[in-house]
PDB file of C-alpha atoms in Angstrom:
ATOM      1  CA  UNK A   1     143.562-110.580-157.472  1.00 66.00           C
ATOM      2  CA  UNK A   2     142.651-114.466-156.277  1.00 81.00           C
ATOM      3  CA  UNK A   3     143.165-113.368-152.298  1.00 81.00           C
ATOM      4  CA  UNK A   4     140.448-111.478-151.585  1.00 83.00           C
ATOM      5  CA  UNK A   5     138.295-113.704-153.132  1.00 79.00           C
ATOM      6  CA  UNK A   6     139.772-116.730-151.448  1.00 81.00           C
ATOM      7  CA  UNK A   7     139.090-114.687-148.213  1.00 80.00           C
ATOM      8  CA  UNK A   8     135.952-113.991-148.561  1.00 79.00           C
ATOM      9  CA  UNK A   9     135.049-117.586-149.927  1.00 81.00           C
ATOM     10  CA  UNK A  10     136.827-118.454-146.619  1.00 81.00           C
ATOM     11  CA  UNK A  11     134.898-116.324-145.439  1.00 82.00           C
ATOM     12  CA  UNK A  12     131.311-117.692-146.616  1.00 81.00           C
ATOM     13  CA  UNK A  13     132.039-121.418-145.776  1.00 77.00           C
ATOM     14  CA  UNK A  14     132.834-120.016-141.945  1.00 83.00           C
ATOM     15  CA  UNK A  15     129.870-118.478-141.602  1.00 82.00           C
ATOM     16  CA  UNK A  16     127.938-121.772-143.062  1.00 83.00           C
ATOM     17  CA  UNK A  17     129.419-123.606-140.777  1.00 84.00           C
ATOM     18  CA  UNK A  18     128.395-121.608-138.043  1.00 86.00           C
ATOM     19  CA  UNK A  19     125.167-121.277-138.736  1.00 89.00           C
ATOM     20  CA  UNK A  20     124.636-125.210-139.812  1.00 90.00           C
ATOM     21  CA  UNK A  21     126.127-125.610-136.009  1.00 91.00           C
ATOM     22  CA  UNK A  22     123.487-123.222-134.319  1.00 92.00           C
ATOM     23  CA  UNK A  23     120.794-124.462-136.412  1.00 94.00           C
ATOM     24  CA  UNK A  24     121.700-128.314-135.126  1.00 95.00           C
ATOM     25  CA  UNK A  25     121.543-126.737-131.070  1.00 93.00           C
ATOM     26  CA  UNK A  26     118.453-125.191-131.501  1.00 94.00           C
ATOM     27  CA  UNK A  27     116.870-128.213-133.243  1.00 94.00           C
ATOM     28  CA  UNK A  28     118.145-130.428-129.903  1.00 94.00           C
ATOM     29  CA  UNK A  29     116.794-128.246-127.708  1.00 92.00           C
ATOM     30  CA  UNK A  30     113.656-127.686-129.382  1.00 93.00           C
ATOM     31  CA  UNK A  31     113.172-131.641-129.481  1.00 94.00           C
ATOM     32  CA  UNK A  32     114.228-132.318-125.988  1.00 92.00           C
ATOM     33  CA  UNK A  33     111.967-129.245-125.054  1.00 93.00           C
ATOM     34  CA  UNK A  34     109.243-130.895-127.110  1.00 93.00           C
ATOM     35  CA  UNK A  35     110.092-134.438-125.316  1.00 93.00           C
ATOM     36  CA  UNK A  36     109.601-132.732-121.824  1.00 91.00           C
ATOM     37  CA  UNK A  37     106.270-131.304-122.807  1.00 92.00           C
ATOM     38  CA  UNK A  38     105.116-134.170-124.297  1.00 93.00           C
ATOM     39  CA  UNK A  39     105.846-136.066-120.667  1.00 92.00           C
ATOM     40  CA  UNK A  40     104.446-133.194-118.695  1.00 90.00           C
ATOM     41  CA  UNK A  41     101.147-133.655-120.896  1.00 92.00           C
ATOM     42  CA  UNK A  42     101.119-137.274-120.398  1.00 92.00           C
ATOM     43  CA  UNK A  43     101.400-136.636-116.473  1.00 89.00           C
ATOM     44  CA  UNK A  44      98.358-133.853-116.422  1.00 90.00           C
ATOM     45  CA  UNK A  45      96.368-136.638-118.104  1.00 91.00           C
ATOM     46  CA  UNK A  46      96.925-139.323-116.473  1.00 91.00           C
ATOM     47  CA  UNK A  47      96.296-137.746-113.365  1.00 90.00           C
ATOM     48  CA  UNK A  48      92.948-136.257-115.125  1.00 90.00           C
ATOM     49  CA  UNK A  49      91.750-139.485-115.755  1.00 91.00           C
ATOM     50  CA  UNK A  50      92.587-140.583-112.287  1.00 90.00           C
ATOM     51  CA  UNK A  51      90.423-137.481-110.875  1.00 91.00           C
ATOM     52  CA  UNK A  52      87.523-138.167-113.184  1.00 92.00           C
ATOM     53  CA  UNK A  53      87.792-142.102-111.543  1.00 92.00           C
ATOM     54  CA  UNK A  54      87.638-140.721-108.361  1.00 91.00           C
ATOM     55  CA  UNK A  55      84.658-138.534-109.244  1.00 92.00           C
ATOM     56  CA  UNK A  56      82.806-141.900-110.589  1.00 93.00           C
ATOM     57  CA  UNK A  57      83.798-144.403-107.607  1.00 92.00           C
ATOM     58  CA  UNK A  58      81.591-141.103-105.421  1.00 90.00           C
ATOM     59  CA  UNK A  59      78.705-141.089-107.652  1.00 91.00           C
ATOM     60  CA  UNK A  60      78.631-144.801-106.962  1.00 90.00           C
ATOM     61  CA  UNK A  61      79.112-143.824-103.368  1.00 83.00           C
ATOM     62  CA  UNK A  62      76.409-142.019-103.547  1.00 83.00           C
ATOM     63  CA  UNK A  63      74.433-144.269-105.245  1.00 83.00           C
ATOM     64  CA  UNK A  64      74.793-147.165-102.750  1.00 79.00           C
ATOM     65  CA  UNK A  65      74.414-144.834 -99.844  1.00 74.00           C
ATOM     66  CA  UNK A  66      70.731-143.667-101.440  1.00 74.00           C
ATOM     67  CA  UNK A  67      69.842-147.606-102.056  1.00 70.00           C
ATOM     68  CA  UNK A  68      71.141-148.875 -98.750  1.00 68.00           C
ATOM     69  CA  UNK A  69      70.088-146.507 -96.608  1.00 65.00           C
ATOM     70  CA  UNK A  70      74.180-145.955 -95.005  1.00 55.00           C
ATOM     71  CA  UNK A  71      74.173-143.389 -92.352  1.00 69.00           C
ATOM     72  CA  UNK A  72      75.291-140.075 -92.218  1.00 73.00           C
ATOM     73  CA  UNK A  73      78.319-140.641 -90.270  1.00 75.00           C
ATOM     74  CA  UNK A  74      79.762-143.434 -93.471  1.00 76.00           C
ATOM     75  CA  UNK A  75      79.439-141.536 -95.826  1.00 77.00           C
ATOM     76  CA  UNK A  76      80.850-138.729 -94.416  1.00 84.00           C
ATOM     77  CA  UNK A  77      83.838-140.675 -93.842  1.00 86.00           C
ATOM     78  CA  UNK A  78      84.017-142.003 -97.499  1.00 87.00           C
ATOM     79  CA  UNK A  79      83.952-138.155 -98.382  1.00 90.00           C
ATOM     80  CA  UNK A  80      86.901-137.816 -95.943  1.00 92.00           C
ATOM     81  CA  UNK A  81      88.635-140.663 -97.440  1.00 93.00           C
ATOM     82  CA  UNK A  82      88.066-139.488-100.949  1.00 92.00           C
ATOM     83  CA  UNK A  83      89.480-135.866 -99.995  1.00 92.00           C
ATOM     84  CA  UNK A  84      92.443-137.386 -98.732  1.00 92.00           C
ATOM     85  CA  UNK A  85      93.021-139.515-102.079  1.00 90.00           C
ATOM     86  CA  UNK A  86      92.723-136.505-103.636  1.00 88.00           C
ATOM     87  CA  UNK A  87      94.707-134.102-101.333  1.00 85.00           C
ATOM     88  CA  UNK A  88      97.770-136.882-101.690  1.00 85.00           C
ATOM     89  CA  UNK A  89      97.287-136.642-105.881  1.00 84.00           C
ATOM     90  CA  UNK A  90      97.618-132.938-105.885  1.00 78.00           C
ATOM     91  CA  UNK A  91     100.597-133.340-103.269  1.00 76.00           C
ATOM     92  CA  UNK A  92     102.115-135.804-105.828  1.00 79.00           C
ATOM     93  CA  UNK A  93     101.579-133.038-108.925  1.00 78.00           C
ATOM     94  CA  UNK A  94     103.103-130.196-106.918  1.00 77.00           C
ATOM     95  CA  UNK A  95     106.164-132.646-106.470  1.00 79.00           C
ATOM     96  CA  UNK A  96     106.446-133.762-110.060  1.00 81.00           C
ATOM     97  CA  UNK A  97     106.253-130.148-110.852  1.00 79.00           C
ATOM     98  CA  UNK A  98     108.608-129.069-108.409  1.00 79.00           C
ATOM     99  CA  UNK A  99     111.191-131.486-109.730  1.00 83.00           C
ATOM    100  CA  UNK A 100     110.405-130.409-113.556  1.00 82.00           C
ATOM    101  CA  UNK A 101     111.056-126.867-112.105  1.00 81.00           C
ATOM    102  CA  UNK A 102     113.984-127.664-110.928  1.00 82.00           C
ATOM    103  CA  UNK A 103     115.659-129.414-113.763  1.00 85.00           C
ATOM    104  CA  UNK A 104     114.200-126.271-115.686  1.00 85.00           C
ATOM    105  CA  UNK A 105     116.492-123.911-113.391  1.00 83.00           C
ATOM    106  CA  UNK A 106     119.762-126.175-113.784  1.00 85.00           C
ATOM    107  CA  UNK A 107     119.544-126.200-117.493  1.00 85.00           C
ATOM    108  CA  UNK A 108     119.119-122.700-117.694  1.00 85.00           C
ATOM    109  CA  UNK A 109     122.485-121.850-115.916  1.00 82.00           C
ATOM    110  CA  UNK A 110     124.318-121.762-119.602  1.00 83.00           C
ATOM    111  CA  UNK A 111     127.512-120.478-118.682  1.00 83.00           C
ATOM    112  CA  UNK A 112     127.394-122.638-115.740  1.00 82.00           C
ATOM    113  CA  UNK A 113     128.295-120.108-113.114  1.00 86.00           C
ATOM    114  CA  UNK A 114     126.240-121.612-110.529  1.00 85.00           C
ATOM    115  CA  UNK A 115     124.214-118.693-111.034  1.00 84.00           C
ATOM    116  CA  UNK A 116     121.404-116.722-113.272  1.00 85.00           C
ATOM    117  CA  UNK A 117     121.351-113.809-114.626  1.00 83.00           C
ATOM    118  CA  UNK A 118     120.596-111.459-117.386  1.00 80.00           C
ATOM    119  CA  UNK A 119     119.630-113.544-120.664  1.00 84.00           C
ATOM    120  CA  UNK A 120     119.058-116.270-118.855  1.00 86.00           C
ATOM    121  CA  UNK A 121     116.595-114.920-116.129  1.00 86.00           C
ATOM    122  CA  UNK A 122     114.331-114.202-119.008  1.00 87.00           C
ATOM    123  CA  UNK A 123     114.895-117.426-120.936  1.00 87.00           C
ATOM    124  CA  UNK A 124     114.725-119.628-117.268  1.00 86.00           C
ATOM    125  CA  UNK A 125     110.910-117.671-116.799  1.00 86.00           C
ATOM    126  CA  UNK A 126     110.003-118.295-120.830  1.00 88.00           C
ATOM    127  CA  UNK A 127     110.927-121.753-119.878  1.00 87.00           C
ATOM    128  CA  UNK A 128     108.826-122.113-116.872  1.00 85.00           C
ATOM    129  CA  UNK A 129     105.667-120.517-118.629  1.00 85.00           C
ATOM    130  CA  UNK A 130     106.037-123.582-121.176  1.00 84.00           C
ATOM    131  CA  UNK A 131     105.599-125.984-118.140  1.00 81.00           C
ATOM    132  CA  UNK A 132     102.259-127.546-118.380  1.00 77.00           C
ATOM    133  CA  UNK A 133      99.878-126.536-115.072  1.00 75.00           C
ATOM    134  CA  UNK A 134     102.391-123.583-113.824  1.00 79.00           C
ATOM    135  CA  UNK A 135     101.773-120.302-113.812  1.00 84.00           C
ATOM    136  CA  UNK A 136     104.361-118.101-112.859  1.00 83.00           C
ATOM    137  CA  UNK A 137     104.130-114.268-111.342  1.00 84.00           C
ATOM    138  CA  UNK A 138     107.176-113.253-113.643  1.00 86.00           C
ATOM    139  CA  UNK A 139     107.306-109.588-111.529  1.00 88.00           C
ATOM    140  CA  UNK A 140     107.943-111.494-108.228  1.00 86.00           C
ATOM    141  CA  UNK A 141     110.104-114.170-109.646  1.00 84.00           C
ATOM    142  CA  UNK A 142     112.664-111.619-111.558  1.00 87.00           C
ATOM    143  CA  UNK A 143     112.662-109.649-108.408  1.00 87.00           C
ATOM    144  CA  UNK A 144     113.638-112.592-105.812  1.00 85.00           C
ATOM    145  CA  UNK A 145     116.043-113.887-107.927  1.00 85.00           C
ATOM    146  CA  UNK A 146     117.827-110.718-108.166  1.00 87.00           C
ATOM    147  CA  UNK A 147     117.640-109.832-104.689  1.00 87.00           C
ATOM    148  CA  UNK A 148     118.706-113.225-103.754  1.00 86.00           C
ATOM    149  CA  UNK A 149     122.144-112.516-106.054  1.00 85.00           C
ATOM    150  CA  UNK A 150     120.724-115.211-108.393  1.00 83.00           C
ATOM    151  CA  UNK A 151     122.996-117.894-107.222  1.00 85.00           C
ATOM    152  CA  UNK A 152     121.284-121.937-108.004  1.00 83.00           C
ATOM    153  CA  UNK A 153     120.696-122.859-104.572  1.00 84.00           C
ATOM    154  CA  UNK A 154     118.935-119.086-104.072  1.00 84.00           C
ATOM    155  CA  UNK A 155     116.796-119.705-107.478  1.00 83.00           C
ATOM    156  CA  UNK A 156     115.708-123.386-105.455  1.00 83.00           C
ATOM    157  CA  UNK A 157     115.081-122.297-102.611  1.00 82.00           C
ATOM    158  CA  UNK A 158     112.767-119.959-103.936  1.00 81.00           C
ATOM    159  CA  UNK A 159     110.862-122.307-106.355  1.00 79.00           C
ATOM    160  CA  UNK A 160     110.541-124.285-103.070  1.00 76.00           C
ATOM    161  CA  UNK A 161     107.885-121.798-101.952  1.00 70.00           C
ATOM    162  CA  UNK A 162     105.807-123.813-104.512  1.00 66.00           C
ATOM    163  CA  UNK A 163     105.206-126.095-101.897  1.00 67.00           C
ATOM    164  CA  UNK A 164     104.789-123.785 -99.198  1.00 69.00           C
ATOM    165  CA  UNK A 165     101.207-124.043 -98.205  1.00 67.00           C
ATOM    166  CA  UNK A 166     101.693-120.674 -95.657  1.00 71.00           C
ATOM    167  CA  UNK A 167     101.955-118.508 -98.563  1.00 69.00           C
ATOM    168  CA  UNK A 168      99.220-115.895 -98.836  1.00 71.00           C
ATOM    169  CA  UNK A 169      96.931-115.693-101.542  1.00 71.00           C
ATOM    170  CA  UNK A 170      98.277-113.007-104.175  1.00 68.00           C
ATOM    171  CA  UNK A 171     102.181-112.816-102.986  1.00 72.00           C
ATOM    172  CA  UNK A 172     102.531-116.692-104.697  1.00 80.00           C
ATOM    173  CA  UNK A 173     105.309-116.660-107.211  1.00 80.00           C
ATOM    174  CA  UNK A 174     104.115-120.077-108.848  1.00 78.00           C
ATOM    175  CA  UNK A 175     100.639-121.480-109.022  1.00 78.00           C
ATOM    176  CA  UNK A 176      99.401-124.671-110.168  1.00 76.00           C
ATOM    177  CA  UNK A 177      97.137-125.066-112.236  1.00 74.00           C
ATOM    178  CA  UNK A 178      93.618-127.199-111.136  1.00 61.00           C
TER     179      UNK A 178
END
């Protein structure tokens, strides 16, 4: 009569374990998720307060151009210069979150295959929509990475079309948020 209870305390304690184990991996990658965000924040902010600098140093542009009387033809080039500065900075954001994209798409490989599918399709795009200034056209994405066959390099190449500037408006996968 002390077996089947013995099994099925077995029992119990088995499943404990299993679910103290499962509880511990979803804490690390809810911290390590939360540790990523964090960063990506910190990155969005910094380079807010960098765009709100720029915006001041042209007020003051324009400012001493009113006072000094500057011609047309310097300030315009001060605007040029500006635009450049700020054409560079958004170059610099699409490659930060190209690369955060990327690490994204390597971690969601689970069974390490070398490729994505099923689950993790869905997980890799929930993923992606946590990413601070990306939005992602889940439709498109799902559909080029199965037509692809899903393997990494495929999943890349098509986040790569992130930085693709030849892209028409409305068939963009990703877009990053101003």
């Amino acid at each position: 009569a002390i077996g089947p209870y013995a099994y099925w305390q077995q029992r119990r304690l088995t499943d404990v374990v299993a679910l103290q184990e499962t509880h511990k991996a979803l804490s690390e990658q809810i911290d390590r998720l939360g540790r990523e965000n964090a960063r990506l924040h910190d990155t969005v902010n910094d380079l807010s307060d960098t765009v709100d600098r720029l915006e001041d140093v042209e007020q003051a542009l324009d400012v001493i151009t009113q006072q000094q009387g500057q011609s047309i033809e310097a300030f315009e080039e001060q605007v040029a210069d500006n635009r450049s500065i700020l054409n560079q900075m958004q170059g610099s954001l699409k490659a930060n979150v190209l690369q955060n994209l990327l690490q994204v798409v390597i971690r969601s490989d689970k069974d390490e295959d070398m490729t994505i599918e099923g689950k993790e399709i869905g997980e890799l795009i929930k993923k992606i929509k946590g990413i601070n200034g990306v939005e992602v056209n889940e439709e498109r994405f799902e559909d080029a990475i199965t037509s692809s066959g899903g393997s990494l390099q495929a999943v890349m190449d098509i986040i790569r079309n992130l930085m693709d500037d030849n892209v028409t408006e409305g068939d963009e996968i990703f877009i990053i948020k101003e």
